[in-house]
Every structure is written in C-alpha cells, then in structure tokens.
PDB file of C-alpha atoms in Angstrom:
ATOM      1  CA  MET A   4      56.393 -34.196  11.761  1.00 56.00           C
ATOM      2  CA  LYS A   5      55.564 -37.586  13.282  1.00 65.00           C
ATOM      3  CA  SER A   6      53.137 -38.393  10.469  1.00 70.00           C
ATOM      4  CA  ILE A   7      55.833 -37.576   7.872  1.00 67.00           C
ATOM      5  CA  ASN A   8      58.292 -39.915   9.600  1.00 75.00           C
ATOM      6  CA  LYS A   9      55.645 -42.672   9.775  1.00 79.00           C
ATOM      7  CA  LYS A  10      54.873 -42.241   6.053  1.00 78.00           C
ATOM      8  CA  LYS A  11      58.584 -42.356   5.300  1.00 74.00           C
ATOM      9  CA  ILE A  12      58.924 -45.674   7.186  1.00 74.00           C
ATOM     10  CA  VAL A  13      55.870 -47.171   5.442  1.00 78.00           C
ATOM     11  CA  VAL A  14      57.138 -46.196   1.975  1.00 75.00           C
ATOM     12  CA  THR A  15      60.667 -47.424   2.747  1.00 74.00           C
ATOM     13  CA  GLU A  16      59.435 -50.801   3.998  1.00 76.00           C
ATOM     14  CA  LYS A  17      57.034 -51.213   1.040  1.00 74.00           C
ATOM     15  CA  TRP A  18      59.740 -50.619  -1.579  1.00 68.00           C
ATOM     16  CA  LYS A  19      62.400 -52.632   0.252  1.00 70.00           C
ATOM     17  CA  ALA A  20      59.963 -55.563   0.216  1.00 67.00           C
ATOM     18  CA  ALA A  21      59.620 -55.121  -3.554  1.00 62.00           C
ATOM     19  CA  SER A  22      63.340 -56.048  -3.833  1.00 59.00           C
ATOM     20  CA  PHE A  23      64.747 -52.538  -4.312  1.00 54.00           C
ATOM     21  CA  GLN A  24      67.471 -53.227  -1.740  1.00 62.00           C
ATOM     22  CA  ASP A  25      68.536 -50.422   0.590  1.00 65.00           C
ATOM     23  CA  PHE A  26      67.735 -46.818  -0.212  1.00 65.00           C
ATOM     24  CA  GLU A  27      67.027 -43.580   1.596  1.00 69.00           C
ATOM     25  CA  ILE A  28      64.370 -40.947   1.268  1.00 71.00           C
ATOM     26  CA  ASP A  29      65.672 -37.411   1.671  1.00 73.00           C
ATOM     27  CA  GLU A  30      63.354 -34.558   2.471  1.00 76.00           C
ATOM     28  CA  ILE A  31      64.094 -31.362   0.597  1.00 79.00           C
ATOM     29  CA  GLY A  32      62.359 -28.028   0.370  1.00 82.00           C
ATOM     30  CA  ALA A  33      61.348 -26.026  -2.661  1.00 85.00           C
ATOM     31  CA  ARG A  34      64.627 -24.083  -2.770  1.00 84.00           C
ATOM     32  CA  GLU A  35      66.722 -27.272  -2.743  1.00 82.00           C
ATOM     33  CA  LEU A  36      64.512 -28.810  -5.411  1.00 80.00           C
ATOM     34  CA  VAL A  37      64.936 -25.752  -7.677  1.00 80.00           C
ATOM     35  CA  ASP A  38      68.719 -25.768  -7.043  1.00 75.00           C
ATOM     36  CA  ARG A  39      68.943 -29.460  -8.007  1.00 75.00           C
ATOM     37  CA  LEU A  40      66.837 -28.863 -11.107  1.00 74.00           C
ATOM     38  CA  ASN A  41      69.063 -25.935 -12.132  1.00 72.00           C
ATOM     39  CA  GLU A  42      72.210 -28.040 -11.633  1.00 70.00           C
ATOM     40  CA  LEU A  43      70.783 -30.850 -13.749  1.00 67.00           C
ATOM     41  CA  GLU A  44      69.642 -28.462 -16.478  1.00 68.00           C
ATOM     42  CA  ALA A  45      73.028 -26.692 -16.532  1.00 65.00           C
ATOM     43  CA  THR A  46      74.845 -29.956 -17.245  1.00 65.00           C
ATOM     44  CA  THR A  47      72.719 -30.520 -20.355  1.00 71.00           C
ATOM     45  CA  ARG A  48      72.973 -26.906 -21.563  1.00 82.00           C
ATOM     46  CA  LYS A  49      76.754 -26.625 -21.976  1.00 90.00           C
ATOM     47  CA  ILE A  50      77.781 -24.685 -25.050  1.00 93.00           C
ATOM     48  CA  ASN A  51      81.118 -25.356 -26.772  1.00 95.00           C
ATOM     49  CA  GLU A  52      82.007 -23.067 -29.659  1.00 96.00           C
ATOM     50  CA  ASP A  53      84.743 -22.302 -32.147  1.00 97.00           C
ATOM     51  CA  ILE A  54      84.373 -18.546 -32.650  1.00 97.00           C
ATOM     52  CA  LYS A  55      86.042 -16.855 -35.612  1.00 97.00           C
ATOM     53  CA  ILE A  56      87.950 -13.726 -34.641  1.00 97.00           C
ATOM     54  CA  VAL A  57      89.795 -10.897 -36.364  1.00 95.00           C
ATOM     55  CA  TYR A  58      93.514 -11.529 -36.061  1.00 93.00           C
ATOM     56  CA  ASP A  59      96.451  -9.928 -37.857  1.00 89.00           C
ATOM     57  CA  VAL A  60      99.933 -11.327 -37.224  1.00 86.00           C
ATOM     58  CA  ASN A  61     101.459  -8.025 -38.404  1.00 89.00           C
ATOM     59  CA  ARG A  62      99.730  -5.738 -35.898  1.00 87.00           C
ATOM     60  CA  PRO A  63      98.446  -6.136 -32.365  1.00 85.00           C
ATOM     61  CA  SER A  64      94.855  -7.318 -32.524  1.00 88.00           C
ATOM     62  CA  ILE A  65      94.589  -9.485 -29.382  1.00 92.00           C
ATOM     63  CA  ILE A  66      95.108  -8.571 -25.745  1.00 93.00           C
ATOM     64  CA  GLN A  67      95.934 -11.520 -23.501  1.00 92.00           C
ATOM     65  CA  PHE A  68      96.209 -11.419 -19.744  1.00 94.00           C
ATOM     66  CA  GLN A  69      96.726 -14.101 -17.135  1.00 93.00           C
ATOM     67  CA  SER A  70      96.610 -13.904 -13.355  1.00 95.00           C
ATOM     68  CA  GLU A  71      96.449 -16.681 -10.773  1.00 94.00           C
ATOM     69  CA  GLY A  72      95.785 -19.307 -13.444  1.00 90.00           C
ATOM     70  CA  ILE A  73      92.934 -17.391 -15.055  1.00 92.00           C
ATOM     71  CA  ARG A  74      93.426 -16.485 -18.713  1.00 92.00           C
ATOM     72  CA  SER A  75      91.621 -13.759 -20.609  1.00 93.00           C
ATOM     73  CA  PHE A  76      91.453 -12.567 -24.196  1.00 93.00           C
ATOM     74  CA  ILE A  77      90.179  -9.318 -25.597  1.00 95.00           C
ATOM     75  CA  CYS A  78      89.577  -9.591 -29.308  1.00 96.00           C
ATOM     76  CA  THR A  79      87.426  -8.394 -32.176  1.00 96.00           C
ATOM     77  CA  VAL A  80      84.750 -10.722 -33.511  1.00 97.00           C
ATOM     78  CA  PRO A  81      82.640 -10.358 -36.660  1.00 98.00           C
ATOM     79  CA  ALA A  82      79.060  -9.527 -35.662  1.00 98.00           C
ATOM     80  CA  TYR A  83      77.725 -12.446 -37.705  1.00 98.00           C
ATOM     81  CA  GLU A  84      79.720 -14.786 -35.412  1.00 98.00           C
ATOM     82  CA  ILE A  85      78.119 -13.253 -32.317  1.00 98.00           C
ATOM     83  CA  ALA A  86      74.703 -13.620 -33.995  1.00 98.00           C
ATOM     84  CA  ARG A  87      75.473 -17.277 -34.764  1.00 98.00           C
ATOM     85  CA  VAL A  88      76.582 -18.026 -31.206  1.00 97.00           C
ATOM     86  CA  ALA A  89      73.516 -16.225 -29.804  1.00 97.00           C
ATOM     87  CA  GLY A  90      71.345 -18.649 -31.772  1.00 95.00           C
ATOM     88  CA  THR A  91      73.073 -21.793 -30.510  1.00 93.00           C
ATOM     89  CA  GLU A  92      70.809 -24.584 -29.265  1.00 91.00           C
ATOM     90  CA  PRO A  93      69.421 -25.190 -26.750  1.00 89.00           C
ATOM     91  CA  LYS A  94      67.701 -21.835 -27.194  1.00 90.00           C
ATOM     92  CA  ASN A  95      69.114 -19.073 -24.969  1.00 91.00           C
ATOM     93  CA  ALA A  96      71.360 -21.513 -23.058  1.00 91.00           C
ATOM     94  CA  ILE A  97      74.318 -19.235 -23.853  1.00 94.00           C
ATOM     95  CA  PHE A  98      72.628 -16.605 -21.629  1.00 93.00           C
ATOM     96  CA  ASP A  99      71.899 -18.793 -18.580  1.00 89.00           C
ATOM     97  CA  LYS A 100      74.316 -16.757 -16.449  1.00 88.00           C
ATOM     98  CA  ASN A 101      73.489 -13.360 -17.960  1.00 86.00           C
ATOM     99  CA  VAL A 102      72.182 -10.803 -15.500  1.00 80.00           C
ATOM    100  CA  ARG A 103      69.058  -9.976 -17.518  1.00 82.00           C
ATOM    101  CA  ARG A 104      67.025 -11.322 -20.395  1.00 83.00           C
ATOM    102  CA  TYR A 105      66.563  -9.833 -23.853  1.00 87.00           C
ATOM    103  CA  LEU A 106      64.299  -6.799 -23.882  1.00 88.00           C
ATOM    104  CA  GLY A 107      63.496  -6.882 -27.609  1.00 88.00           C
ATOM    105  CA  LEU A 108      63.607  -3.995 -30.050  1.00 90.00           C
ATOM    106  CA  ARG A 109      60.986  -1.931 -28.238  1.00 85.00           C
ATOM    107  CA  GLY A 110      63.520  -0.022 -26.171  1.00 84.00           C
ATOM    108  CA  ARG A 111      65.643   2.817 -27.506  1.00 91.00           C
ATOM    109  CA  VAL A 112      69.012   1.150 -26.826  1.00 92.00           C
ATOM    110  CA  ASN A 113      68.294  -2.067 -28.711  1.00 94.00           C
ATOM    111  CA  SER A 114      66.614  -0.255 -31.592  1.00 95.00           C
ATOM    112  CA  ASP A 115      69.719   1.986 -31.803  1.00 96.00           C
ATOM    113  CA  ILE A 116      71.951  -1.126 -31.829  1.00 96.00           C
ATOM    114  CA  TYR A 117      69.800  -2.569 -34.611  1.00 97.00           C
ATOM    115  CA  HIS A 118      69.953   0.648 -36.625  1.00 97.00           C
ATOM    116  CA  THR A 119      73.743   0.926 -36.209  1.00 97.00           C
ATOM    117  CA  CYS A 120      74.464  -2.651 -37.326  1.00 98.00           C
ATOM    118  CA  THR A 121      72.134  -2.489 -40.332  1.00 98.00           C
ATOM    119  CA  ASN A 122      72.860   1.011 -41.614  1.00 97.00           C
ATOM    120  CA  GLU A 123      75.545   1.554 -44.244  1.00 96.00           C
ATOM    121  CA  ASP A 124      76.573   4.903 -42.710  1.00 96.00           C
ATOM    122  CA  THR A 125      77.091   3.576 -39.169  1.00 96.00           C
ATOM    123  CA  ALA A 126      77.952  -0.127 -39.521  1.00 96.00           C
ATOM    124  CA  GLN A 127      81.722   0.384 -39.676  1.00 96.00           C
ATOM    125  CA  ARG A 128      81.590   2.429 -36.462  1.00 96.00           C
ATOM    126  CA  PHE A 129      79.696  -0.246 -34.532  1.00 97.00           C
ATOM    127  CA  TRP A 130      82.874  -1.464 -32.786  1.00 96.00           C
ATOM    128  CA  PHE A 131      83.500   2.024 -31.408  1.00 95.00           C
ATOM    129  CA  MET A 132      79.889   2.661 -30.422  1.00 94.00           C
ATOM    130  CA  ASN A 133      79.316  -0.601 -28.529  1.00 93.00           C
ATOM    131  CA  ASN A 134      80.862  -1.554 -25.191  1.00 90.00           C
ATOM    132  CA  GLY A 135      81.416  -5.175 -26.205  1.00 94.00           C
ATOM    133  CA  ILE A 136      80.353  -8.573 -24.959  1.00 96.00           C
ATOM    134  CA  THR A 137      81.742 -10.449 -21.968  1.00 96.00           C
ATOM    135  CA  MET A 138      81.938 -14.238 -22.029  1.00 96.00           C
ATOM    136  CA  VAL A 139      83.194 -16.706 -19.450  1.00 96.00           C
ATOM    137  CA  CYS A 140      84.092 -20.329 -20.073  1.00 95.00           C
ATOM    138  CA  ASP A 141      85.699 -23.369 -18.493  1.00 94.00           C
ATOM    139  CA  ASN A 142      88.469 -23.540 -21.093  1.00 94.00           C
ATOM    140  CA  ILE A 143      89.733 -21.407 -23.961  1.00 94.00           C
ATOM    141  CA  ASP A 144      92.210 -22.132 -26.750  1.00 93.00           C
ATOM    142  CA  PHE A 145      93.413 -19.520 -29.192  1.00 92.00           C
ATOM    143  CA  SER A 146      94.183 -20.559 -32.765  1.00 93.00           C
ATOM    144  CA  ARG A 147      96.699 -18.199 -34.358  1.00 89.00           C
ATOM    145  CA  ASP A 148      96.258 -19.719 -37.807  1.00 90.00           C
ATOM    146  CA  PRO A 149      96.249 -16.569 -39.984  1.00 87.00           C
ATOM    147  CA  ASP A 150      93.804 -18.189 -42.414  1.00 90.00           C
ATOM    148  CA  HIS A 151      91.345 -19.353 -39.728  1.00 94.00           C
ATOM    149  CA  PRO A 152      91.921 -17.476 -36.451  1.00 95.00           C
ATOM    150  CA  SER A 153      89.515 -18.464 -33.699  1.00 96.00           C
ATOM    151  CA  ILE A 154      88.964 -19.021 -30.030  1.00 96.00           C
ATOM    152  CA  LYS A 155      87.686 -22.426 -28.973  1.00 96.00           C
ATOM    153  CA  VAL A 156      85.635 -22.151 -25.801  1.00 96.00           C
ATOM    154  CA  LYS A 157      84.139 -24.881 -23.634  1.00 96.00           C
ATOM    155  CA  ASN A 158      81.022 -24.338 -21.550  1.00 94.00           C
ATOM    156  CA  VAL A 159      80.824 -20.711 -22.651  1.00 96.00           C
ATOM    157  CA  GLN A 160      78.336 -18.201 -21.278  1.00 95.00           C
ATOM    158  CA  ILE A 161      77.631 -14.629 -22.353  1.00 96.00           C
ATOM    159  CA  ILE A 162      77.362 -12.885 -18.998  1.00 95.00           C
ATOM    160  CA  ASN A 163      77.158  -9.326 -20.306  1.00 94.00           C
ATOM    161  CA  GLY A 164      75.968  -8.481 -23.799  1.00 94.00           C
ATOM    162  CA  CYS A 165      72.657 -10.309 -24.172  1.00 95.00           C
ATOM    163  CA  GLN A 166      71.006  -7.180 -25.609  1.00 95.00           C
ATOM    164  CA  THR A 167      73.750  -6.667 -28.193  1.00 96.00           C
ATOM    165  CA  SER A 168      74.031 -10.371 -29.094  1.00 97.00           C
ATOM    166  CA  LEU A 169      70.326 -10.975 -29.605  1.00 97.00           C
ATOM    167  CA  THR A 170      69.865  -7.686 -31.457  1.00 97.00           C
ATOM    168  CA  LEU A 171      72.658  -8.737 -33.841  1.00 98.00           C
ATOM    169  CA  LYS A 172      70.930 -12.120 -34.206  1.00 97.00           C
ATOM    170  CA  GLN A 173      67.639 -10.382 -34.974  1.00 97.00           C
ATOM    171  CA  ALA A 174      69.347  -8.239 -37.637  1.00 98.00           C
ATOM    172  CA  ARG A 175      70.937 -11.383 -39.143  1.00 98.00           C
ATOM    173  CA  ASP A 176      67.624 -13.260 -39.100  1.00 98.00           C
ATOM    174  CA  ASP A 177      66.002 -10.280 -40.843  1.00 98.00           C
ATOM    175  CA  GLY A 178      68.738 -10.378 -43.499  1.00 98.00           C
ATOM    176  CA  GLU A 179      69.843  -6.860 -42.502  1.00 98.00           C
ATOM    177  CA  LEU A 180      73.095  -7.426 -40.579  1.00 98.00           C
ATOM    178  CA  ARG A 181      75.962  -5.866 -42.481  1.00 98.00           C
ATOM    179  CA  GLU A 182      79.175  -7.855 -42.954  1.00 97.00           C
ATOM    180  CA  ASP A 183      81.352  -4.872 -41.965  1.00 97.00           C
ATOM    181  CA  VAL A 184      80.088  -4.914 -38.356  1.00 98.00           C
ATOM    182  CA  PHE A 185      82.500  -6.041 -35.634  1.00 98.00           C
ATOM    183  CA  VAL A 186      82.289  -6.348 -31.842  1.00 97.00           C
TER     184      VAL A 186
END
C-alpha cells in the first residue's frame, strides 16, 4: 500500500508541475469502474419514442392508473410498432434493463410467437395468446387525438417482453409480420 501512495504522490506532483492546477487521484476497484462505465453508457443510450396505439373514443380501450405520483397505462399497440421500437438505435438499448437477452428462434416459445404473428389463421388471436410487454419510462404523455393516438415516452425501457419484441422485429424484417397483429 505504501508503494501505491508513493506512486500517487509522484504522479500528482509531476502533473501539478505541468500546470494542471489542483486535482485528485481516486482509487477505485473493478466493480466501481464497471458501475461508472454503466452509468456513463446509460446516459448515452436513452430512448425517447412516440408509440402509436389503438384508441377508440367510443369504447374503453385504455386503462389508466395512478398511485403515489406514478402513472401507468395499459393499452393495445400494433405489433409493427413494437417491432419498430425494438429496432431503435443504439442497438438493443431499449432492453438494457430487461431481465434476460433474446434467445432467438431456436426455442419453442419464440418460434411459436413467430408462427402466431405470421400465420393468417392465428394472427388476429395474437393479443389473446401473448402476455404483453412491460415498459418503464421517466415520463409518459398520452395523445388522445383520434386520428393519431399515441404515447410519448422518455427514457423508455422494455423490462419484460424482449422475446416477444425481438421475435416481432424478426418477423417484420423477414417481411412476414401481419398487419392484424396487436400486443
């Protein structure tokens, strides 16, 4: 430890003499370095989106709830919108806080999702067969414009639904995603 302190003094004196004024050298471990890197990366990976939703002023199509200053919306979104958001740059930043990464189409669940959203016989039932997608954000605004209903979200993250979102994106990229699929 003494040699580290001596090296710290030598470096500090050398750079102070080079007219860098006063500064400090902080010692940090690997965990702190990774935490700082993650914080820095997170500030450059913020995703803001305007997501089109299904909204009908003549029948209930949105559930809103608020408690202790936290607002929530449950709504239906066209699958092509989820696919678009899943492809937002920087790549996969929308999933930074998701509990697991995309597993691809190898597994049975994702291949079933793919089949359901691309098949004429099952596409319209996708909403009923899928458990949805959960997003969190710093701010949300709901536009009730009947011609262009949407939710505007700032610093949004998909925290549950990576498999569904990226499978829908894959189907869209393949040109197979049906327009009558909703989440």
